[in-house]
XYZ file of C-alpha atoms in Angstrom:
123
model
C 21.642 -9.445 -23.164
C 20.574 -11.317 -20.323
C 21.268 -14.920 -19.748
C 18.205 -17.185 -18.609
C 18.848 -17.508 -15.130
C 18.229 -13.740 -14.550
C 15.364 -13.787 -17.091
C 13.627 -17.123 -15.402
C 14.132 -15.233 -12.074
C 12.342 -11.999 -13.297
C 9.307 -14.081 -14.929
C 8.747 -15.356 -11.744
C 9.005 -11.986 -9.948
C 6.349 -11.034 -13.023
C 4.739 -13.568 -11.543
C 4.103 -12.906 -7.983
C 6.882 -15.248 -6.404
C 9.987 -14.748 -5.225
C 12.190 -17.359 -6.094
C 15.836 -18.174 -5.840
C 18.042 -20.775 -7.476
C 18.986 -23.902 -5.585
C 21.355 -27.008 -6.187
C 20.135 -30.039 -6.635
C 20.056 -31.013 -2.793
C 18.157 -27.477 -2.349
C 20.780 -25.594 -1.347
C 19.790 -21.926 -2.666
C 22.068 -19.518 -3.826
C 22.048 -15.598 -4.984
C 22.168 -14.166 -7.666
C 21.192 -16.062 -10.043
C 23.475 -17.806 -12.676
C 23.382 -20.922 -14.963
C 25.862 -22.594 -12.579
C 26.155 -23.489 -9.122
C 28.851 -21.624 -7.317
C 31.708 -23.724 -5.684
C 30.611 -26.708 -7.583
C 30.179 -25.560 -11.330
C 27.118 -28.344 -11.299
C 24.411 -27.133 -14.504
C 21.590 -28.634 -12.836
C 19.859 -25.791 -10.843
C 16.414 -25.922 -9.852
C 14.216 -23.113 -8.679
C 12.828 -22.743 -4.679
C 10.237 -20.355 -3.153
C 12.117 -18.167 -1.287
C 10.219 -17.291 1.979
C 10.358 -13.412 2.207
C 12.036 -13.274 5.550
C 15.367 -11.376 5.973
C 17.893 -9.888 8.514
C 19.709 -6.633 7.386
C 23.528 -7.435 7.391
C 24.278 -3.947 6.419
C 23.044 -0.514 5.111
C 24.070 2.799 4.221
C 21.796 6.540 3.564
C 22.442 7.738 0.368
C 21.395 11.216 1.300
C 19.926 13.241 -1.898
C 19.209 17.337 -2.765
C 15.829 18.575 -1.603
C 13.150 17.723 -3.170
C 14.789 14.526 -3.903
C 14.003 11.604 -0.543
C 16.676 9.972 0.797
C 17.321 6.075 -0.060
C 19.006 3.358 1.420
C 20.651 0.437 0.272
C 20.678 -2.898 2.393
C 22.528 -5.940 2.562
C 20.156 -8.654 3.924
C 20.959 -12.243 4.596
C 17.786 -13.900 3.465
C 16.199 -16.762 5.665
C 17.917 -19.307 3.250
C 21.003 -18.230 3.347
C 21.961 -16.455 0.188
C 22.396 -12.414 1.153
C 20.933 -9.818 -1.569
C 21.153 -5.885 -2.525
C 18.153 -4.306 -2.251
C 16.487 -1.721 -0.129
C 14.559 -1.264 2.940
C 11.044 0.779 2.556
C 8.612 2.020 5.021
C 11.160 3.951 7.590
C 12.811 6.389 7.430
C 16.652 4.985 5.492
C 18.181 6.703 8.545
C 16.568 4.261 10.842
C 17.191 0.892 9.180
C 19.220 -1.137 11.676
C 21.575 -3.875 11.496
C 19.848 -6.838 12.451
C 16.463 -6.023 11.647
C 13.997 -8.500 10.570
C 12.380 -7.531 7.260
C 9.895 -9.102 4.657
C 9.988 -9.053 1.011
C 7.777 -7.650 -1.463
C 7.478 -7.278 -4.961
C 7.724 -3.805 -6.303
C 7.656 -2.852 -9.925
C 9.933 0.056 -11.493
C 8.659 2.910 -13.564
C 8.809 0.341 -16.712
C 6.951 -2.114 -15.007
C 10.046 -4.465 -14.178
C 9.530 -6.575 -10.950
C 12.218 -6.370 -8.509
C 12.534 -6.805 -4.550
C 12.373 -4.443 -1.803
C 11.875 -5.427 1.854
C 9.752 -3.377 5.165
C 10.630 -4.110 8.563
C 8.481 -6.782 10.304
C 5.858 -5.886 12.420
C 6.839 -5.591 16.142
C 5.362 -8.221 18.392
């Protein structure tokens, strides 16, 4: 059963926005859980996260024709917190370390929200 934090964070996802849980001086953390970590404080409060990331790490997981290929990706996330997730729209093969990526808001074959990021546009 899931405790609120993760379900608040997933009706927001529903929602469109990509939030993350915060301290009470704004200090946002990942994932999220009815406490603050370090501090044990209850009192968390929910921030707009702003989509922007840099990949810390990622790894292929190479798969069987006809299957594609996937990746998964550790990014640090503009606020600080760093998050599982994956990078789409390259190949998995050429996500970098370092890369900036953006956000979005997929939904899974059940219609669950969850986050995925796409390399930023070159300037």
């Amino acid at each position: 059963m899931p405790v609120q934090p993760d379900l608040d964070y997933h009706a927001h996802l529903a929602e469109g926005r990509f939030m993350l849980p915060a301290d009470s001086d704004g200090v946002p953390f990942y994932p999220p859980r009815a406490v603050v970590p370090g501090t044990a404080a209850d009192t968390v409060r929910w921030i707009r996260a702003s989509g922007r990331g840099t990949v810390y790490s990622s790894t292929t997981v190479y798969k069987r024709a006809p299957e594609p290929s996937y990746n998964v990706a550790l990014v640090d996330l503009a606020e600080g917190p760093r998050m599982m997730s994956r990078i789409e729209g390259i190949d998995p093969a050429d996500v970098r370390i370092g890369m900036a990526v953006t956000a979005h808001i997929r939904k899974n074959e059940a219609g669950e929200p969850f986050i995925v990021f796409e390399p930023e546009a070159s300037a």
